[in-house]
mmCIF file of C-alpha atoms in Angstrom:
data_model
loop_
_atom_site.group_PDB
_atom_site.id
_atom_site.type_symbol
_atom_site.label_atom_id
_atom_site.label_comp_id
_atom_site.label_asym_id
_atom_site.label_seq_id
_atom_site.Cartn_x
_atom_site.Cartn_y
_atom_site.Cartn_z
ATOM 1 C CA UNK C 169 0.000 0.000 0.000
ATOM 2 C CA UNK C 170 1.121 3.071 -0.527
ATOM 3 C CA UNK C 171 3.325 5.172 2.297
ATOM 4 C CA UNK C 172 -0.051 7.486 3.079
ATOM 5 C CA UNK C 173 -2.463 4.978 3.833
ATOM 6 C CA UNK C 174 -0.109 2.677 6.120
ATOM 7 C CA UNK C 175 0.681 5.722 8.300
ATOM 8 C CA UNK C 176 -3.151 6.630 8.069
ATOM 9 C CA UNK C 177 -3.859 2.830 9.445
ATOM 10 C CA UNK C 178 -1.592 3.392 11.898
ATOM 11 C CA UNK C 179 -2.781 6.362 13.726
ATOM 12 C CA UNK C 180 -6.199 4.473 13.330
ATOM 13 C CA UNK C 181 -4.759 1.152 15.249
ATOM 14 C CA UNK C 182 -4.957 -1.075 12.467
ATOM 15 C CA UNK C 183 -3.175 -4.215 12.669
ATOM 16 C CA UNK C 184 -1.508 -4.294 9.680
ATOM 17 C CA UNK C 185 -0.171 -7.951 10.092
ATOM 18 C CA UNK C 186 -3.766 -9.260 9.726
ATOM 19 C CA UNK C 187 -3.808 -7.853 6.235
ATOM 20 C CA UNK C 188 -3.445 -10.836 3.400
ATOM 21 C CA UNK C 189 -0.066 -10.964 1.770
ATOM 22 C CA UNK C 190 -0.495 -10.357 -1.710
ATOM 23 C CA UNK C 191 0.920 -12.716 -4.319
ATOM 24 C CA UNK C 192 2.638 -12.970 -7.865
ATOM 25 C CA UNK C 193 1.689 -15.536 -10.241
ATOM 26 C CA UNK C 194 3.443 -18.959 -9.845
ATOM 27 C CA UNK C 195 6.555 -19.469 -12.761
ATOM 28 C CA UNK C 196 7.833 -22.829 -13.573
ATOM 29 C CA UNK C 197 11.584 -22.650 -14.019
ATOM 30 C CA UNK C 198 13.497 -24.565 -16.864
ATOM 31 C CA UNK C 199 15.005 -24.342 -20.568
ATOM 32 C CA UNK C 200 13.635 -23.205 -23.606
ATOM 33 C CA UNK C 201 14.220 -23.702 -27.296
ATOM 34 C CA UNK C 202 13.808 -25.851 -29.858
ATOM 35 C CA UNK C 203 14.857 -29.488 -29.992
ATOM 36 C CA UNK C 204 17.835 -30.533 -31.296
ATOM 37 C CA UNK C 205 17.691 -33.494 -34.094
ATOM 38 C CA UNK C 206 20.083 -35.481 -34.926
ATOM 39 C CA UNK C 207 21.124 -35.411 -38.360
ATOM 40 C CA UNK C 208 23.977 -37.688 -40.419
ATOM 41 C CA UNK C 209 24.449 -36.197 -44.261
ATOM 42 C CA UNK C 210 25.923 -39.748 -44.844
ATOM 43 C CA UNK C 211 22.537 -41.488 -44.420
ATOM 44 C CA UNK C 212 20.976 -41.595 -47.425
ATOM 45 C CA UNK C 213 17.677 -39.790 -48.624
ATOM 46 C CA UNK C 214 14.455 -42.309 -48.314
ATOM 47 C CA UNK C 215 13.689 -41.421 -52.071
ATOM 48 C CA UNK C 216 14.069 -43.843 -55.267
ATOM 49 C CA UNK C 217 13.883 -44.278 -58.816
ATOM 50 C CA UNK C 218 10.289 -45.784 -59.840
ATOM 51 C CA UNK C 219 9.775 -46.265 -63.983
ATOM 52 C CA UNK C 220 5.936 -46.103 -65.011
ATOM 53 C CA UNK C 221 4.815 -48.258 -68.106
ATOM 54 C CA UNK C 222 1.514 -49.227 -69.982
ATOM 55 C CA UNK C 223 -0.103 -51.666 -72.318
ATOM 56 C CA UNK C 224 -0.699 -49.615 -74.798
ATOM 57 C CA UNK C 225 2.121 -46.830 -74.401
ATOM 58 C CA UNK C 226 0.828 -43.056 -73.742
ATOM 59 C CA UNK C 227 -0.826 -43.096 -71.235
ATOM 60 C CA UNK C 228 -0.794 -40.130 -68.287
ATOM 61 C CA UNK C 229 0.345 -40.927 -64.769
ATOM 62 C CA UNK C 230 -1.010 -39.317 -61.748
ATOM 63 C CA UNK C 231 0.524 -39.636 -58.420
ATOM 64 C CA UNK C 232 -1.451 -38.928 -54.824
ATOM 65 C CA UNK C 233 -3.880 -36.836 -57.158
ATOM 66 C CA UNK C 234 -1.169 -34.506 -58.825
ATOM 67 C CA UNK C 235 -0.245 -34.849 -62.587
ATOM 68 C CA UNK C 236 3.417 -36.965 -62.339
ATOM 69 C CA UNK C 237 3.939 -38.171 -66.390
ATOM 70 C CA UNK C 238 2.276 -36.943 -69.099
ATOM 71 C CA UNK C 239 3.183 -40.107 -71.244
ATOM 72 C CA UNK C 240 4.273 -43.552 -70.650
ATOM 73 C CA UNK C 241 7.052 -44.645 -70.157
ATOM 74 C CA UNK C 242 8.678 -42.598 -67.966
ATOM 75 C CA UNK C 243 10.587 -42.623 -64.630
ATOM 76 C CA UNK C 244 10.865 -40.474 -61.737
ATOM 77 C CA UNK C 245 12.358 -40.317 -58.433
ATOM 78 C CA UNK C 246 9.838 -40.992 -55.609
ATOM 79 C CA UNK C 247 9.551 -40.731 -51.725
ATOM 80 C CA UNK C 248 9.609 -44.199 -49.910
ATOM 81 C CA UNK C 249 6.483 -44.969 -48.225
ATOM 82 C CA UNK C 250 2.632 -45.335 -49.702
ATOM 83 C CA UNK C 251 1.352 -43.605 -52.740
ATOM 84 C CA UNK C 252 -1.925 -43.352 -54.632
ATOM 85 C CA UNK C 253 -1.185 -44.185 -58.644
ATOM 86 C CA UNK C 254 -2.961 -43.899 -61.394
ATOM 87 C CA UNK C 255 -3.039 -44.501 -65.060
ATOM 88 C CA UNK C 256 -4.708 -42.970 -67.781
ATOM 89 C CA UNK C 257 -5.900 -42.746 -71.395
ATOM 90 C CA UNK C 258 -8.607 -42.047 -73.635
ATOM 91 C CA UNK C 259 -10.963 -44.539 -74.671
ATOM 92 C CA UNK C 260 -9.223 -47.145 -72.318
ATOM 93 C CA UNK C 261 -10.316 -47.987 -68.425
ATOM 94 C CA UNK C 262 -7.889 -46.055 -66.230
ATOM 95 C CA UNK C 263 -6.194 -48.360 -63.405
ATOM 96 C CA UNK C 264 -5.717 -46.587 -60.063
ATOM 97 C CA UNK C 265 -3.852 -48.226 -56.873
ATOM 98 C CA UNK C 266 -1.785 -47.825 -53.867
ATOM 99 C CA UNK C 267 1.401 -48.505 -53.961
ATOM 100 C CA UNK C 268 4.403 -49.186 -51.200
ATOM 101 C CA UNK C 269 7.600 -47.582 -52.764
ATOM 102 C CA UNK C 270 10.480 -49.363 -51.076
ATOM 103 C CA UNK C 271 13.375 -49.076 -53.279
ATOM 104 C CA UNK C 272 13.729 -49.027 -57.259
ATOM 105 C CA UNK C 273 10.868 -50.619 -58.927
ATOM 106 C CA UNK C 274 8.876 -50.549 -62.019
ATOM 107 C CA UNK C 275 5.225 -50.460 -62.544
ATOM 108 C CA UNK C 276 3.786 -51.774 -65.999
ATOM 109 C CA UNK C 277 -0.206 -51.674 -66.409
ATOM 110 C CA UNK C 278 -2.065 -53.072 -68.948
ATOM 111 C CA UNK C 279 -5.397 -51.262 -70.091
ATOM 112 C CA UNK C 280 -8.547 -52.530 -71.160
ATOM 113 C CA UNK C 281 -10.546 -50.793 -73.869
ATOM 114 C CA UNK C 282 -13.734 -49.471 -73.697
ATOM 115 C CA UNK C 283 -13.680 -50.304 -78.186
ATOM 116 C CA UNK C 284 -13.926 -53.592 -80.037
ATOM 117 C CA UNK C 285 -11.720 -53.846 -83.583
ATOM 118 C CA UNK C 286 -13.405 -55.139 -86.476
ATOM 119 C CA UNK C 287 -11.378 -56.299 -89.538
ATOM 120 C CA UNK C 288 -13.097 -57.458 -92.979
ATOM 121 C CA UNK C 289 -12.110 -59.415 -96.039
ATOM 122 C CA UNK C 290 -13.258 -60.525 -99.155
ATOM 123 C CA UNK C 291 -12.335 -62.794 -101.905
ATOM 124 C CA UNK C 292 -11.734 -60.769 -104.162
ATOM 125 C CA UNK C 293 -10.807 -57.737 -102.463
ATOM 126 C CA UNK C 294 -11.518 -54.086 -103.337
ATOM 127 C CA UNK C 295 -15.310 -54.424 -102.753
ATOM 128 C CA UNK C 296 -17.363 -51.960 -100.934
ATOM 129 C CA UNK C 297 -17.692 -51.911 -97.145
ATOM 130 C CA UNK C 298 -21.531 -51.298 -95.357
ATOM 131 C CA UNK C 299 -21.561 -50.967 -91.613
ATOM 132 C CA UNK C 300 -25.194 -50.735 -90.044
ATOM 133 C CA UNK C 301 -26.145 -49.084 -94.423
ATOM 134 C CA UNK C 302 -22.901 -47.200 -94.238
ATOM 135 C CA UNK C 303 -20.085 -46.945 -96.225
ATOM 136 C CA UNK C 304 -16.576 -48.004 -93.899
ATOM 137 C CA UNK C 305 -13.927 -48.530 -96.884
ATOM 138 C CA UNK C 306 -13.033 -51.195 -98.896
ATOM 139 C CA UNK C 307 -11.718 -54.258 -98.009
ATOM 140 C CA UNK C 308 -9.512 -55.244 -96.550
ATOM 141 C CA UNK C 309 -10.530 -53.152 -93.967
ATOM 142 C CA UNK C 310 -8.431 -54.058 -90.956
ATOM 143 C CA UNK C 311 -8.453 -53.040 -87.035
ATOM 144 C CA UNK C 312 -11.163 -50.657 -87.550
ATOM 145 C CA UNK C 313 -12.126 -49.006 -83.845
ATOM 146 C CA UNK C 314 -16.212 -49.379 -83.213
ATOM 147 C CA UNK C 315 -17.949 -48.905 -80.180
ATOM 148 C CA UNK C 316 -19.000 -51.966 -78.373
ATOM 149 C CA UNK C 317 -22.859 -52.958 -79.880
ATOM 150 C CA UNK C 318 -24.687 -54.514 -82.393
ATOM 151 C CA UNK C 319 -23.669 -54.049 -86.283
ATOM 152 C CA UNK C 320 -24.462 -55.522 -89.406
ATOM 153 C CA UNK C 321 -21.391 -55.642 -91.766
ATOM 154 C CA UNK C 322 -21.812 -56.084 -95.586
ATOM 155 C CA UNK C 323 -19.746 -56.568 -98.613
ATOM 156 C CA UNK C 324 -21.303 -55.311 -101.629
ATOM 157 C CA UNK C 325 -20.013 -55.598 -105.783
ATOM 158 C CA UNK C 326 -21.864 -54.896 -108.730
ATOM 159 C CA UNK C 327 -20.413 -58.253 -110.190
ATOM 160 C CA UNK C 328 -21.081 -60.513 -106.984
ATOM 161 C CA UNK C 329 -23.861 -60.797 -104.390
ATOM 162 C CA UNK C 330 -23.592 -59.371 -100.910
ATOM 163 C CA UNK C 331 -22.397 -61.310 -98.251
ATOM 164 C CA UNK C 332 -21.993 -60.145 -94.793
ATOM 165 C CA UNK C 333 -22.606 -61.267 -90.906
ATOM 166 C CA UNK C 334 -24.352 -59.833 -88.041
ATOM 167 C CA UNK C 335 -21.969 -59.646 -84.789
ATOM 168 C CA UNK C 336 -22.480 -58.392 -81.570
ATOM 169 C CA UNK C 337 -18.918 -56.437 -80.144
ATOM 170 C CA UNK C 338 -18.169 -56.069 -76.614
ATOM 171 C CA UNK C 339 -14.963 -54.158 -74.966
ATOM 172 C CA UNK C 340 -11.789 -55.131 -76.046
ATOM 173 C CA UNK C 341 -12.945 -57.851 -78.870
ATOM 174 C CA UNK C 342 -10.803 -57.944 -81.777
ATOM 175 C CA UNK C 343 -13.095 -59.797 -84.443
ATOM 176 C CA UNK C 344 -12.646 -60.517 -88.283
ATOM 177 C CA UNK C 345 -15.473 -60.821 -91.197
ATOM 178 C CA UNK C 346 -14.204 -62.950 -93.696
ATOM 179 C CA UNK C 347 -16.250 -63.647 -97.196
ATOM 180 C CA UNK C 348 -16.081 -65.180 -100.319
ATOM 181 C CA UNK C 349 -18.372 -63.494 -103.338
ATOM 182 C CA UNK C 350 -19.924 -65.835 -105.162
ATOM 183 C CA UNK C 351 -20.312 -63.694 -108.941
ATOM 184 C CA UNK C 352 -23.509 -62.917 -110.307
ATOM 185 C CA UNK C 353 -24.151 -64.987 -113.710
ATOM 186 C CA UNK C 354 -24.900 -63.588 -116.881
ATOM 187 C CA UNK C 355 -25.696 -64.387 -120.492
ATOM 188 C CA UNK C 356 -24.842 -63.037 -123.705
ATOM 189 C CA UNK C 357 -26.495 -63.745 -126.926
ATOM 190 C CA UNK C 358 -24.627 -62.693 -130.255
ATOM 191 C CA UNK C 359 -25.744 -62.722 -133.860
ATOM 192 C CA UNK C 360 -23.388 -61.466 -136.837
ATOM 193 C CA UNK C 361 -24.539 -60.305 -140.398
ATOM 194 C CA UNK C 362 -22.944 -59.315 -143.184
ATOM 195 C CA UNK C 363 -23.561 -55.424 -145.206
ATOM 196 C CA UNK C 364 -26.508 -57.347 -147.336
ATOM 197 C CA UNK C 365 -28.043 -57.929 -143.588
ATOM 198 C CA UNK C 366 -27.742 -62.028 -144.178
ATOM 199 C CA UNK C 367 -27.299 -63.968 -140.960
ATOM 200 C CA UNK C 368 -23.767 -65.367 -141.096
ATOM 201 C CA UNK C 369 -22.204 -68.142 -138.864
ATOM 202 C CA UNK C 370 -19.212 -66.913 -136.855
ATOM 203 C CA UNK C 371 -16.807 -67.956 -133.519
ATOM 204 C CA UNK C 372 -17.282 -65.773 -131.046
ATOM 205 C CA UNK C 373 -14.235 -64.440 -128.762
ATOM 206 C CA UNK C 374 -14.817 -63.611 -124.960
ATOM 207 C CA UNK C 375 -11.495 -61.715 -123.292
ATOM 208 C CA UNK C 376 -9.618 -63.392 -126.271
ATOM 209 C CA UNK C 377 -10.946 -67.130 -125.796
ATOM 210 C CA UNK C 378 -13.489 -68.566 -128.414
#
């Protein structure tokens, strides 16, 4: 208390040993500062070299979420421990895992398709292609990309009949139309005269052969 009020609680008679002592807040005592860690250069870092492939080649690789290739194959160097990887590419089913990096290792991933291929033939070749009534090419058409479903293919020639199947595709079927044009017949009647207009009897020559 201040030096006023004591004296003033003196002359009144006031014992001031009955007063409460007053306080300070309690402080722990110790050090302070950060921890010190250990740490050996030598030892070396917990990363390695990880090489990313696909079946078929191209295809983008993501890693924990976070865009890591942009084709296959590639290889980069990769913390140890367990990571989130994924594989992608158009019109194929992506592929996504976890996966424990260790050490040095190599990842190779096959991908379905979500197409079927569809090849056709014909004997003899160079005849018109119909796919569902539309033109595809001429054959031989080969690997042609279709979306799975149900198609009608057709070879047509002015010369032969049409001959064809009906096939149902599914993801990732690699199928093959193979046919053999049976030639449309035809007949051919001749007469020969001479300048009088009298019927005369002659051999007749077809592509050089009587």
């Amino acid at each position: 208390e201040g030096l006023d009020k004591l004296l003033a609680k003196l002359r009144q008679g006031v014992d001031i040993k009955k007063q409460p002592a007053v306080r300070g807040p309690t402080v722990s005592e110790g050090k302070i500062g950060e921890a010190v860690d250990e740490w050996d250069p030598s030892k070396p870092a917990a990363r390695a070299v990880v090489n990313f492939d696909s079946k078929p080649a191209g295809a983008v690789v993501l890693l924990d979420g976070e865009l890591l290739c942009k084709s296959t194959p590639c290889s980069r160097t990769i913390g140890h421990g367990r990571h989130r990887v994924a594989m992608k590419m158009e019109q194929y089913v992506g592929q996504e895992k976890f996966v424990d990096i260790k050490g040095k290792a190599a990842l190779l991933w096959t991908l379905s398709p979500r197409f079927a291929l569809l090849s056709v033939q014909s004997a003899p070749p160079g005849q018109t292609v119909m796919v569902n009534g539309k033109a595809a090419g001429t054959t031989p058409l080969e690997a042609r990309r279709v979306e799975p479903g149900v198609y009608e293919v057709l070879v047509q020639s002015q010369c032969h009949y049409d001959a064809g199947e009906r096939l149902v595709l599914k993801s990732g079927d690699d199928r093959a139309v193979s046919v053999i044009l049976k030639a449309k017949q035809g007949a051919l009647d001749v007469t020969a005269e001479d300048q009088g207009g009298n019927g005369l009897e002659a051999d007749v020559l077809v592509d050089g052969q009587k």
